[in-house]
XYZ file of C-alpha atoms in Angstrom:
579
model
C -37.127 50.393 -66.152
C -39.464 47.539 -66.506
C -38.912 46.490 -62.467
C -42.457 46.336 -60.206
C -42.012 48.488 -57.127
C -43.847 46.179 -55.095
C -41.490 43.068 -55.299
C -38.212 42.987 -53.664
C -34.854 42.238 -55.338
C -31.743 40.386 -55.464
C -28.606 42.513 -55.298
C -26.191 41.852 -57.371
C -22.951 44.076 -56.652
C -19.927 44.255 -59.309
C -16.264 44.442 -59.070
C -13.647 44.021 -61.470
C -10.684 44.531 -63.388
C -10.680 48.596 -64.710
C -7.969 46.992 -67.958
C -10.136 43.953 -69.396
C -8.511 42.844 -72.330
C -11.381 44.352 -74.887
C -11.328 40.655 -77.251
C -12.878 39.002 -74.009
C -15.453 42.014 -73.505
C -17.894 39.703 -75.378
C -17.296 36.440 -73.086
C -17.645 37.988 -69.675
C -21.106 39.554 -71.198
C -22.210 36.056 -71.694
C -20.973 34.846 -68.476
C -22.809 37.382 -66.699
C -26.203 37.107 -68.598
C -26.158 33.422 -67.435
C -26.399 34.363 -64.327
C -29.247 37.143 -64.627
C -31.118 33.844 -66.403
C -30.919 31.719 -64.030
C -31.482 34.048 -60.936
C -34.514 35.370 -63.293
C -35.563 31.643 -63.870
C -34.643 30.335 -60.588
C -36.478 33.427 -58.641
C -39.328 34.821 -61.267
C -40.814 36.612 -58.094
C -37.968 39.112 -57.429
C -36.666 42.081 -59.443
C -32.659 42.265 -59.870
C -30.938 45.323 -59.093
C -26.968 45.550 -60.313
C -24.721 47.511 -58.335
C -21.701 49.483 -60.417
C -19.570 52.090 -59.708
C -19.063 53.052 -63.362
C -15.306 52.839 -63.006
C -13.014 52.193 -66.525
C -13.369 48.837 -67.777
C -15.737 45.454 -66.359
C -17.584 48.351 -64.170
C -18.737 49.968 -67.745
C -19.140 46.578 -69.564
C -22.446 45.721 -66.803
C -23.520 49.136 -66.317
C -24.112 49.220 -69.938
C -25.101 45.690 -70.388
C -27.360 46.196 -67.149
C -29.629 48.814 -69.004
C -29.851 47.039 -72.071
C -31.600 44.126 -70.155
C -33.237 46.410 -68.569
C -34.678 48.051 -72.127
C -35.222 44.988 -73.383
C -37.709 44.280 -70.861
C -35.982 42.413 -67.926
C -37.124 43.299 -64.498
C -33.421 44.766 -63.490
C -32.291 48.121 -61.826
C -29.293 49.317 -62.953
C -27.638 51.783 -60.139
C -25.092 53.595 -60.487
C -22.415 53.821 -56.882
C -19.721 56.446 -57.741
C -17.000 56.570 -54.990
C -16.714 60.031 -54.973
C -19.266 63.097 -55.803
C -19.494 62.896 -59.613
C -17.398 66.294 -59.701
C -14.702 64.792 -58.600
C -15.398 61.464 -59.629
C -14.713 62.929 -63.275
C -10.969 63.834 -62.399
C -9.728 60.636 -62.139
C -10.491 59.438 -66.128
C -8.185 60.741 -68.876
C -10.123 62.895 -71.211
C -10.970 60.315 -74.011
C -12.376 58.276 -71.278
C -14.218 60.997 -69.239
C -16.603 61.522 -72.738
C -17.694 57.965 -72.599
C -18.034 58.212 -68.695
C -20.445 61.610 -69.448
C -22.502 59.834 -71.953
C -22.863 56.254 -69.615
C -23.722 58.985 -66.790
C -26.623 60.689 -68.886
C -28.005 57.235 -70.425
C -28.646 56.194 -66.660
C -30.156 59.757 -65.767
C -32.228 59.542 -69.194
C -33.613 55.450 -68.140
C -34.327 56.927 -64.303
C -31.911 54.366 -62.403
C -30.533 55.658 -59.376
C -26.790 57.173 -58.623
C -25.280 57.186 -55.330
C -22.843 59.677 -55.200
C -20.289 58.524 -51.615
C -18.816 61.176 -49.709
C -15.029 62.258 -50.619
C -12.267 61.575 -48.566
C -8.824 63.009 -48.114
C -6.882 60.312 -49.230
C -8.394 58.998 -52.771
C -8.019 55.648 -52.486
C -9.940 55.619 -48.922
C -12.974 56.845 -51.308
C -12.567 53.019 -52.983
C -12.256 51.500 -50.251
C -15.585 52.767 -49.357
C -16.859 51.780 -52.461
C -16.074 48.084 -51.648
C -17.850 48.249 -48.328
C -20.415 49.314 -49.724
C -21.022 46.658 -52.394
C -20.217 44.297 -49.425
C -22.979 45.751 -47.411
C -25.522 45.967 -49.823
C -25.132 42.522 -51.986
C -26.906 39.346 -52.457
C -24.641 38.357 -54.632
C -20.769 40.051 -55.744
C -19.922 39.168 -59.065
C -16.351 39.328 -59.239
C -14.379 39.785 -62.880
C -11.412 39.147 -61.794
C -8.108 37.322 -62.962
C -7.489 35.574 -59.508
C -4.387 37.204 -58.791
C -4.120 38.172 -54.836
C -3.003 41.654 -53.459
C -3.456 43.649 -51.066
C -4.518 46.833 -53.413
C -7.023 48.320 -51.111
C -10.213 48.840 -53.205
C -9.242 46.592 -55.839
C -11.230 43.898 -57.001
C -9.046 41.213 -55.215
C -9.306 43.359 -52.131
C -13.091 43.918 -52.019
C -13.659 39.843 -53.171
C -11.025 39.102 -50.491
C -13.032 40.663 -47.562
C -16.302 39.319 -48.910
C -14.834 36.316 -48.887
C -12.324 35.867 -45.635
C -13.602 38.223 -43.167
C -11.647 36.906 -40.613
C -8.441 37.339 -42.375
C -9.207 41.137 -43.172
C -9.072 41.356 -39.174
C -5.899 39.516 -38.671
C -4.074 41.133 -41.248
C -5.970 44.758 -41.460
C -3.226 46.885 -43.335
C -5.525 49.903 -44.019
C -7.841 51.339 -41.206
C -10.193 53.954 -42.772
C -10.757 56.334 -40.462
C -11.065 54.203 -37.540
C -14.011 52.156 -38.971
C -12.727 49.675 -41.708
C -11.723 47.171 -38.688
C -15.105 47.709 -36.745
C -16.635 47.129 -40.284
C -14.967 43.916 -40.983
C -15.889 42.663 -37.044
C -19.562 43.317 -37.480
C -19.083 41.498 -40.788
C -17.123 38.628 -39.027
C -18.414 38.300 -35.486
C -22.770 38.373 -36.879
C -22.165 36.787 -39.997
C -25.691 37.016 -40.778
C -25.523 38.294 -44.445
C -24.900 34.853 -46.324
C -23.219 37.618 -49.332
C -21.818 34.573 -52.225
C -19.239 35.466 -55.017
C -19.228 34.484 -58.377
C -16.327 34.610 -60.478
C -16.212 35.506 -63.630
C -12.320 34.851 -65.145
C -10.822 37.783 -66.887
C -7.244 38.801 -67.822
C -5.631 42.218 -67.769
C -4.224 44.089 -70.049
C -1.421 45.164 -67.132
C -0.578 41.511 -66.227
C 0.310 39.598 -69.324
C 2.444 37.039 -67.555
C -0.652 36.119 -65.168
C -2.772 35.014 -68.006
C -5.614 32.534 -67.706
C -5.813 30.712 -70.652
C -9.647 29.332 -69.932
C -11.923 31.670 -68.539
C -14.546 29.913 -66.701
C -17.312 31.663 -64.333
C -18.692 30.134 -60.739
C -19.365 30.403 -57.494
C -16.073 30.195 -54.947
C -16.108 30.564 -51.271
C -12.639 30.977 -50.624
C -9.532 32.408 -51.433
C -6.907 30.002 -49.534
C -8.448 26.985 -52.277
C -8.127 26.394 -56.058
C -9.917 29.212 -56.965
C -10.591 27.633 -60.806
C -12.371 25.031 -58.978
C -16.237 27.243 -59.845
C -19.345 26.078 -58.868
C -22.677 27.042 -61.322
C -24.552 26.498 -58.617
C -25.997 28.716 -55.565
C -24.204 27.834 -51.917
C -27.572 25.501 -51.002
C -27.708 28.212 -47.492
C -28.163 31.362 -50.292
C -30.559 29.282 -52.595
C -32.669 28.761 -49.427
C -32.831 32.708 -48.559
C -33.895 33.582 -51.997
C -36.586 30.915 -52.182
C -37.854 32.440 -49.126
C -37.681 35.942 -50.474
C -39.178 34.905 -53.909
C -41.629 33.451 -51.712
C -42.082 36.657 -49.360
C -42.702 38.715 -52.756
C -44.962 36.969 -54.689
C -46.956 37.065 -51.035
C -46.497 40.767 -50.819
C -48.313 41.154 -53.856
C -51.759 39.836 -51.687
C -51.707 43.011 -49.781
C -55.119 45.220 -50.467
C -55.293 48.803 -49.409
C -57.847 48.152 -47.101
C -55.207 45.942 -45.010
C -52.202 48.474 -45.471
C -54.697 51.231 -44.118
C -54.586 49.259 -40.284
C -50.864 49.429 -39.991
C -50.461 51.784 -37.384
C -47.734 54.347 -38.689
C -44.176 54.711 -37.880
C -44.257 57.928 -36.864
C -47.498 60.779 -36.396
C -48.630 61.921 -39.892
C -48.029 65.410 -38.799
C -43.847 64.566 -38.584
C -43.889 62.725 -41.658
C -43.030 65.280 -43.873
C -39.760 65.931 -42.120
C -38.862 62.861 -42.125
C -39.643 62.028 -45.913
C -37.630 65.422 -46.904
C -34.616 64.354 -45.328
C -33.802 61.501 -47.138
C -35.326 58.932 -49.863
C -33.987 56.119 -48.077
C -36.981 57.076 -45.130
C -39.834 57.133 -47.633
C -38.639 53.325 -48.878
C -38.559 51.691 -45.374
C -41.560 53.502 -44.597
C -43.485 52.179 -46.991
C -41.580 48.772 -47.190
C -42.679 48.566 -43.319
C -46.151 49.120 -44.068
C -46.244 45.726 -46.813
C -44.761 43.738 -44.228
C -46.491 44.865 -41.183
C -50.154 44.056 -43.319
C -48.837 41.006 -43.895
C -47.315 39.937 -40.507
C -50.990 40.855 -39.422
C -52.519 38.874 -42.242
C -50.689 35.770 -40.862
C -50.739 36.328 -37.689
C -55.012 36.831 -38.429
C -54.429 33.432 -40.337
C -52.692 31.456 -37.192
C -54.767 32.291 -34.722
C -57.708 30.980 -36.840
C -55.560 27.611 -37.515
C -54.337 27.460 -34.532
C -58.412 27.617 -32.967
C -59.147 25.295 -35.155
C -56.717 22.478 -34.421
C -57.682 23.220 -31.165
C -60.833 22.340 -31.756
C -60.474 19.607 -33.924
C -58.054 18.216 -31.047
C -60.987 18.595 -28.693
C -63.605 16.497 -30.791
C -61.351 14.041 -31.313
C -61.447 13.215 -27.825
C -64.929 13.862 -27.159
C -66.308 11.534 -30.083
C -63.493 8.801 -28.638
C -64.402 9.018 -24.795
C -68.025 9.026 -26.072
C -67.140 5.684 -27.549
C -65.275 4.164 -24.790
C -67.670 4.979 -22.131
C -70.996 5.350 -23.504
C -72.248 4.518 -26.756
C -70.236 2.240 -27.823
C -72.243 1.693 -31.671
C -70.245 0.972 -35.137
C -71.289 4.556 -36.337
C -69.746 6.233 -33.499
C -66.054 4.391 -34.048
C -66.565 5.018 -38.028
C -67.081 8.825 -37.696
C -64.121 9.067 -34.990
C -62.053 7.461 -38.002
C -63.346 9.741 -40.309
C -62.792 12.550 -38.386
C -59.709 11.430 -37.311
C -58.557 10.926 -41.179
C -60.250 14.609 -42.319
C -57.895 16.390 -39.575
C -54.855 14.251 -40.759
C -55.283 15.638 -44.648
C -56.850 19.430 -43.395
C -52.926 19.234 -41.192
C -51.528 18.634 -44.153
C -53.279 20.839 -46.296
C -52.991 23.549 -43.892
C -49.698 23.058 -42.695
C -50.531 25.571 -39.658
C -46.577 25.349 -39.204
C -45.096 27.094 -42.076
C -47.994 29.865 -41.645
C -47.183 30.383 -38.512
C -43.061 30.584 -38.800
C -44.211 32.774 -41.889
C -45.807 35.072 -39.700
C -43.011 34.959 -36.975
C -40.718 36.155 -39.896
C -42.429 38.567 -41.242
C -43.276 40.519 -38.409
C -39.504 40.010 -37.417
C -38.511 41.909 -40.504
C -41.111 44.711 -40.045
C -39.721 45.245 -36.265
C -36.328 45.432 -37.894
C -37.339 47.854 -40.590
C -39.150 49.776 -37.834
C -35.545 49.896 -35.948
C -33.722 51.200 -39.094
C -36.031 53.211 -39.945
C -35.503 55.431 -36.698
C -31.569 54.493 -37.244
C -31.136 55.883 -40.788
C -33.053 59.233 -39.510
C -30.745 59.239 -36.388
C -27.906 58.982 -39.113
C -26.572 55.624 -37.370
C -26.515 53.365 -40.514
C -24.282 55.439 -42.343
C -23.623 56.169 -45.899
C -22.199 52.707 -47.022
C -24.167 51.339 -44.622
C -21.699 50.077 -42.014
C -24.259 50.846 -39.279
C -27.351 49.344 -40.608
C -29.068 46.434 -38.777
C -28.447 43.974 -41.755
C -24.692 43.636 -40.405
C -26.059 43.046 -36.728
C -28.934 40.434 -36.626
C -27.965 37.824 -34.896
C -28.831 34.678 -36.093
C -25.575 32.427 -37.781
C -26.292 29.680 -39.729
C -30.681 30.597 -39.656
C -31.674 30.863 -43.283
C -34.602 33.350 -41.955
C -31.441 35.950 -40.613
C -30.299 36.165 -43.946
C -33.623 36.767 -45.079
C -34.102 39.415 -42.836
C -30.736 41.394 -43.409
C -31.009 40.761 -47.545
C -34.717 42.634 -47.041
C -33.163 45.528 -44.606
C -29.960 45.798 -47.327
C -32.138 46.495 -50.051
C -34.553 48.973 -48.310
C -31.666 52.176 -48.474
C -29.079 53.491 -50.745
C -27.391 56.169 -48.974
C -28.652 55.999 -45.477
C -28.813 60.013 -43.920
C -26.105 61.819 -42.650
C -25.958 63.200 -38.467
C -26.783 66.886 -37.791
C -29.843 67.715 -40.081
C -33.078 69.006 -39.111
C -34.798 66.192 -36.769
C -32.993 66.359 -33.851
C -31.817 63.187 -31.843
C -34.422 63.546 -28.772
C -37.297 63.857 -31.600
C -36.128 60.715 -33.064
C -35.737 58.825 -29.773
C -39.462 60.237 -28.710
C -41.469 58.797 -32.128
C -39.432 55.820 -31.825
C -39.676 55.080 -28.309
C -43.446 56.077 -28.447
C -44.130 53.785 -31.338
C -42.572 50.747 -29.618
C -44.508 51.321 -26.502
C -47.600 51.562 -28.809
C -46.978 48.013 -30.115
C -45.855 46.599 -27.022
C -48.353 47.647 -24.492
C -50.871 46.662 -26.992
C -49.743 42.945 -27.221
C -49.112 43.110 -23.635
C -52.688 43.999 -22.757
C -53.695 41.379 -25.125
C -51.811 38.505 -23.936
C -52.939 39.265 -20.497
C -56.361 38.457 -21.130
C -55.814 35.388 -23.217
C -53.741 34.086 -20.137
C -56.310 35.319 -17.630
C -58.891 33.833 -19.921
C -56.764 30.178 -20.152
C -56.059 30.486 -16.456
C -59.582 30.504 -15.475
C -60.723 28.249 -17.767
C -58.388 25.331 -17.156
C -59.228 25.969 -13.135
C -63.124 25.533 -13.961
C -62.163 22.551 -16.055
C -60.122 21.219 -12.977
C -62.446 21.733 -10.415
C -65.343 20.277 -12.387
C -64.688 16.669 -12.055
C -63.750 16.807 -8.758
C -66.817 18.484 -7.636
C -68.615 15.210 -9.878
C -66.649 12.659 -8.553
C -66.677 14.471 -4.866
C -70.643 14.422 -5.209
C -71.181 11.046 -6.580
C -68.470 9.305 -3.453
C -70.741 11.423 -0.554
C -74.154 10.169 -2.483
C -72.917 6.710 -1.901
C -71.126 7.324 1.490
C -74.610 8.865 2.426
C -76.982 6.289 0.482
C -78.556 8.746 -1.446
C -78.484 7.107 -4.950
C -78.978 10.020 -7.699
C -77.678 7.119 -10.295
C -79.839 4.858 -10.673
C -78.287 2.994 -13.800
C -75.220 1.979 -15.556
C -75.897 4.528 -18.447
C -76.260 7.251 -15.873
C -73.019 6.143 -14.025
C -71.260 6.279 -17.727
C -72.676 9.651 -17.836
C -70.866 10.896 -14.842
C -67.486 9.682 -15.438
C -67.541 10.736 -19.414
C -67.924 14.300 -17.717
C -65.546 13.556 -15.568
C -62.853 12.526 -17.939
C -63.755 15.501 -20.453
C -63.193 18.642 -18.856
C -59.430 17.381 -17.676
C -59.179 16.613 -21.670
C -60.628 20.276 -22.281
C -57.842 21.959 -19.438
C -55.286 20.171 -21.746
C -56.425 21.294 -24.890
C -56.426 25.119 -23.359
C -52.610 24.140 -22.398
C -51.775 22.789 -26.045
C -53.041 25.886 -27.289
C -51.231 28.197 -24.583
C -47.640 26.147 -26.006
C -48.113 26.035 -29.670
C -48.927 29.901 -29.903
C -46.260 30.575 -26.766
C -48.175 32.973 -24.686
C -46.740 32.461 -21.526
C -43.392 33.182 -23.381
C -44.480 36.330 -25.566
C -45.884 37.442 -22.321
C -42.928 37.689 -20.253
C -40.817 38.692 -22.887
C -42.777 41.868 -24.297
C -43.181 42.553 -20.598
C -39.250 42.631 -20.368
C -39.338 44.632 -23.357
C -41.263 48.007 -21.931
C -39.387 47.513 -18.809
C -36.104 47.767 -20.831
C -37.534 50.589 -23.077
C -38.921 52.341 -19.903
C -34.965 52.295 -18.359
C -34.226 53.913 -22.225
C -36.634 57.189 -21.535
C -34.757 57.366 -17.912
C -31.822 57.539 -19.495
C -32.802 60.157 -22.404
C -34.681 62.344 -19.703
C -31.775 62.641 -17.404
C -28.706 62.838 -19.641
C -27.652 65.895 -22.033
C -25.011 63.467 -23.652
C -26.158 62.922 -26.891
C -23.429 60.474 -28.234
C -24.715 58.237 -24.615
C -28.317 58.720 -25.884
C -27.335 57.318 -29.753
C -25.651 54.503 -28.294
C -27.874 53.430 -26.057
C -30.863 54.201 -29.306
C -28.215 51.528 -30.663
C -27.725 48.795 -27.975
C -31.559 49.067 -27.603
C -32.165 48.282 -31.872
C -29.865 45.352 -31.352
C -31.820 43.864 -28.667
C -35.530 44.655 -30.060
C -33.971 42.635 -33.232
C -32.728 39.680 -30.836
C -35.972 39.700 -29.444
C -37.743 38.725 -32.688
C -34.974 36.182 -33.907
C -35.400 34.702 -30.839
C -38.944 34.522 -31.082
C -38.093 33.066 -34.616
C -35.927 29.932 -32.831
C -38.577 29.694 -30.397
C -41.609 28.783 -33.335
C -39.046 26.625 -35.230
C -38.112 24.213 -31.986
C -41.846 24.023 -30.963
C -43.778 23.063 -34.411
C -46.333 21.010 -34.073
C -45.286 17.225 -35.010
C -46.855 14.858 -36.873
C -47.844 12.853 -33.418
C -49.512 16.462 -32.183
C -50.872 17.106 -35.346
């Protein structure tokens, strides 16, 4: 495969019709290379991994056409999703299809491209309907091959489009409850609505349905099933363009990480446990190392805003300086002229700069490494489950902000299986690292921000109580007739310093709002309180299933936190009247 591990990827799931009429094989082929085109031209800095569960038919068609591309030199991922375990997976094709099932199987162990093998259930068709979750879950984008005929099949394509489509109508009218879950699944997917998942169409007829035939296959966007669906958009829904800008964006920035700056990230959990952790599942070892990129990088940013951030400060600062210096004592042609040309060299560095987007950069990207360091712990607690029902993707809450779909696209792509409950690392362990590794992180910025603000604090009371001890001094040398100003250029003198260290109390303040620490403060404060009432509650309960859901109520609102924090640094950017 021709894909480079260190980018990230746009999923593209497939569902479709197992009895394609074989003289249109060669159209829907076209129709879906158009799209890998344009998501390739559109996004050069992501790979593309295709999602198939190698059933009879349109499933075959891309799995096949999927490594080809690949082969040929396209950075795609073919995986394989099989409903069942392949043993079993092999009883349900007649025995001149189960050969060309074998072979397709081999070619994708022969080209290295993962297979997910689902666990079995009871009833078959539940084992489907898992299958469809699961491309829900894990999708960008779900191409659908599909004649546009509705039923209520479940696991069919019009079934698995339907519920990617109209969540709120597979609530309303849930026929089929899998288990218990399928209803909670298709709540989360509803009521969070953070995964902006679109579906293109591609039109295809069946061989079953002659008297449903489309007689103009088109391919397109739709996104809904109560409209004309032959009314096909070849463009992106302008929210899911946005999302994969900013992830093209996020990988080609990913790229800038050096060793050196991956070797500070302080680890997820001690390198002693890691072992254990890495043996139980694949999935660990990915968002391990996926948290590491973006953790170097939150801290490369977050190195890079603080420096901006001093620096508008300061720019602010001599703005004023070289303008009171002006107005009340020397006011010369050269001194206006270099206030101007100061004042126009901070307007372009602002713009050059842009100290905004770095910053909500770096607000985003350590948003998504505290969310990867939350399912991390999750998929070794065996929360996120297999088709990934559990995982934080289907839980960030943040409708309608392009950065939540960012966010739940990275943590959707980071695991293929998840880790089942009741292995080796048992729950406490897991709660222990986890809890331990949050404190680490919070008690450090706590500490931090506490001297900054102490720091501030002190310094905008000295800059206060400056000019009032001036002023105060100058009124009692008149009062007294004691005249330690003896000219006008002296009495400039003393009000210039009295005007600037109010200005200087004000810059500190600027710089206290625009990087939030008062905020920040109070909120990671809140933070190790709430994680402090979490080891109460693991120390004096034996309950495990009360221990996992509170591990789960706590990963929720960690991940609040930061999307808050994300809202926060988009309503208070710097405008172009600050700036």
């Amino acid at each position: 495969m021709n894909i480079d591990n260190n980018k990230l990827f746009v999923t593209v799931g497939v569902t479709g019709h197992s009895d394609i009429i074989a003289s249109e094989e060669s159209s829907i082929v076209t129709r879906f290379v158009r799209l890998v085109d344009k998501l390739r031209e559109d996004y050069p800095n992501l790979n593309i991994r295709i999602l198939t569960g190698l059933a009879e038919g349109a499933d075959q068609l891309i799995a096949k056409l999927a490594i080809r591309l690949s082969n040929a030199g396209c950075p795609i991922q073919p995986v394989a999703i099989l409903p069942m375990p392949l043993a079993e997976y092999r009883s349900d094709f007649s025995a001149d299809k189960l050969k060309d099932f074998d072979a397709l199987v081999q070619v994708m162990v022969d080209n290295d491209c993962p297979i997910v093998e689902l666990s079995f259930e009871q009833e078959r068709n539940h084992c489907y309907v898992n299958l469809g979750r699961y491309l829900i879950n894990k999708s960008d984008i779900l191409v659908s091959i599909w004649n546009g005929v509705l039923n209520a099949d479940e696991g069919g394509t019009s079934y698995v489009t339907q519920a990617c489509l109209d969540p709120l109508r597979r609530i309303v009218d849930a026929r089929g409850n899998v288990q218990g879950v399928g209803n909670e699944f298709r709540l989360n997917n509803y009521l969070y609505d953070s995964s902006s998942i679109c579906v293109y169409k591609i039109d295809a007829n069946r061989d079953s349905m002659p008297l449903n035939k489309i007689d103009s296959l088109h391919c397109g966007y739709i996104d809904s099933v109560t409209g004309d669906l032959n009314n096909l958009e070849p463009d992106l829904p302008k929210t899911s363009n946005d999302y994969f800008e900013y992830l093209n964006g996020l990988s080609k920035s990913l790229e800038d990480i050096s060793e050196s700056e991956l070797s500070k990230v302080y680890p997820l959990v001690p390198e002693v446990d890691q072992e254990l952790y890495f043996s139980e599942t694949r999935d660990l070892v990915n968002i391990f190392s996926s948290f590491r990129c973006f953790d170097a990088l939150a801290n490369k940013l977050q190195s890079k805003t603080k420096s901006l951030s001093r620096m508008a400060t300061l720019l602010t600062l001599v703005l004023t300086v070289v303008f009171l210096a002006y107005e009340n004592t020397i006011q010369h042609p050269f001194v206006l002229i270099s206030y101007v040309l100061l004042f126009g060299g901070s307007y372009i560095w602002y713009k050059i700069k842009n100290p905004n987007e770095i910053k909500a950069q770096y607000t985003v990207c350590r948003a998504i490494s505290e969310s990867l360091r939350v399912e991390f712990f999750w998929c070794a607690r065996g929360i996120i489950g297999e088709v990934g029902d559990g995982s934080l993707a289907k839980k960030i809450q943040g409708k309608g902000i392009v950065e939540a779909g960012v966010i739940s696209s990275v943590l959707r792509q980071m695991s293929f299986l998840g880790r089942k409950k009741g292995s080796d690392i048992e729950v406490n362990e897991v709660l222990k690292n986890w809890i331990e590794n949050q404190s680490f992180f919070y008690k450090g910025r706590i500490e931090y921000l506490k001297k900054i603000k102490w720091s501030l604090d002190i310094g905008e009371k000295i800059c206060v109580a400056i000019p009032v001890v001036i002023i105060v001094s100058y009124l009692t040398s008149i009062y007294v007739g004691f005249h330690f100003i003896d000219s006008d250029w002296d009495s400039r003198l003393v009000f210039y310093a009295s005007g600037i260290f109010p200005v200087i109390a004000i810059t500190m303040k600027l710089y206290a709002q625009s990087e939030s620490i008062d905020e920040i403060f109070f909120q990671y404060s809140a933070t190790n309180d709430y994680l402090i009432r979490l080891i109460n509650l693991i120390n004096n309960t034996d309950d495990k299933d009360m221990v996992t859901l509170g591990f789960e109520v706590a990963g929720v609102e960690l991940s609040s936190e930061h999307m808050v924090w994300v809202e926060t640094v988009r309503s208070k950017q710097i405008g172009m009247p600050e700036g």
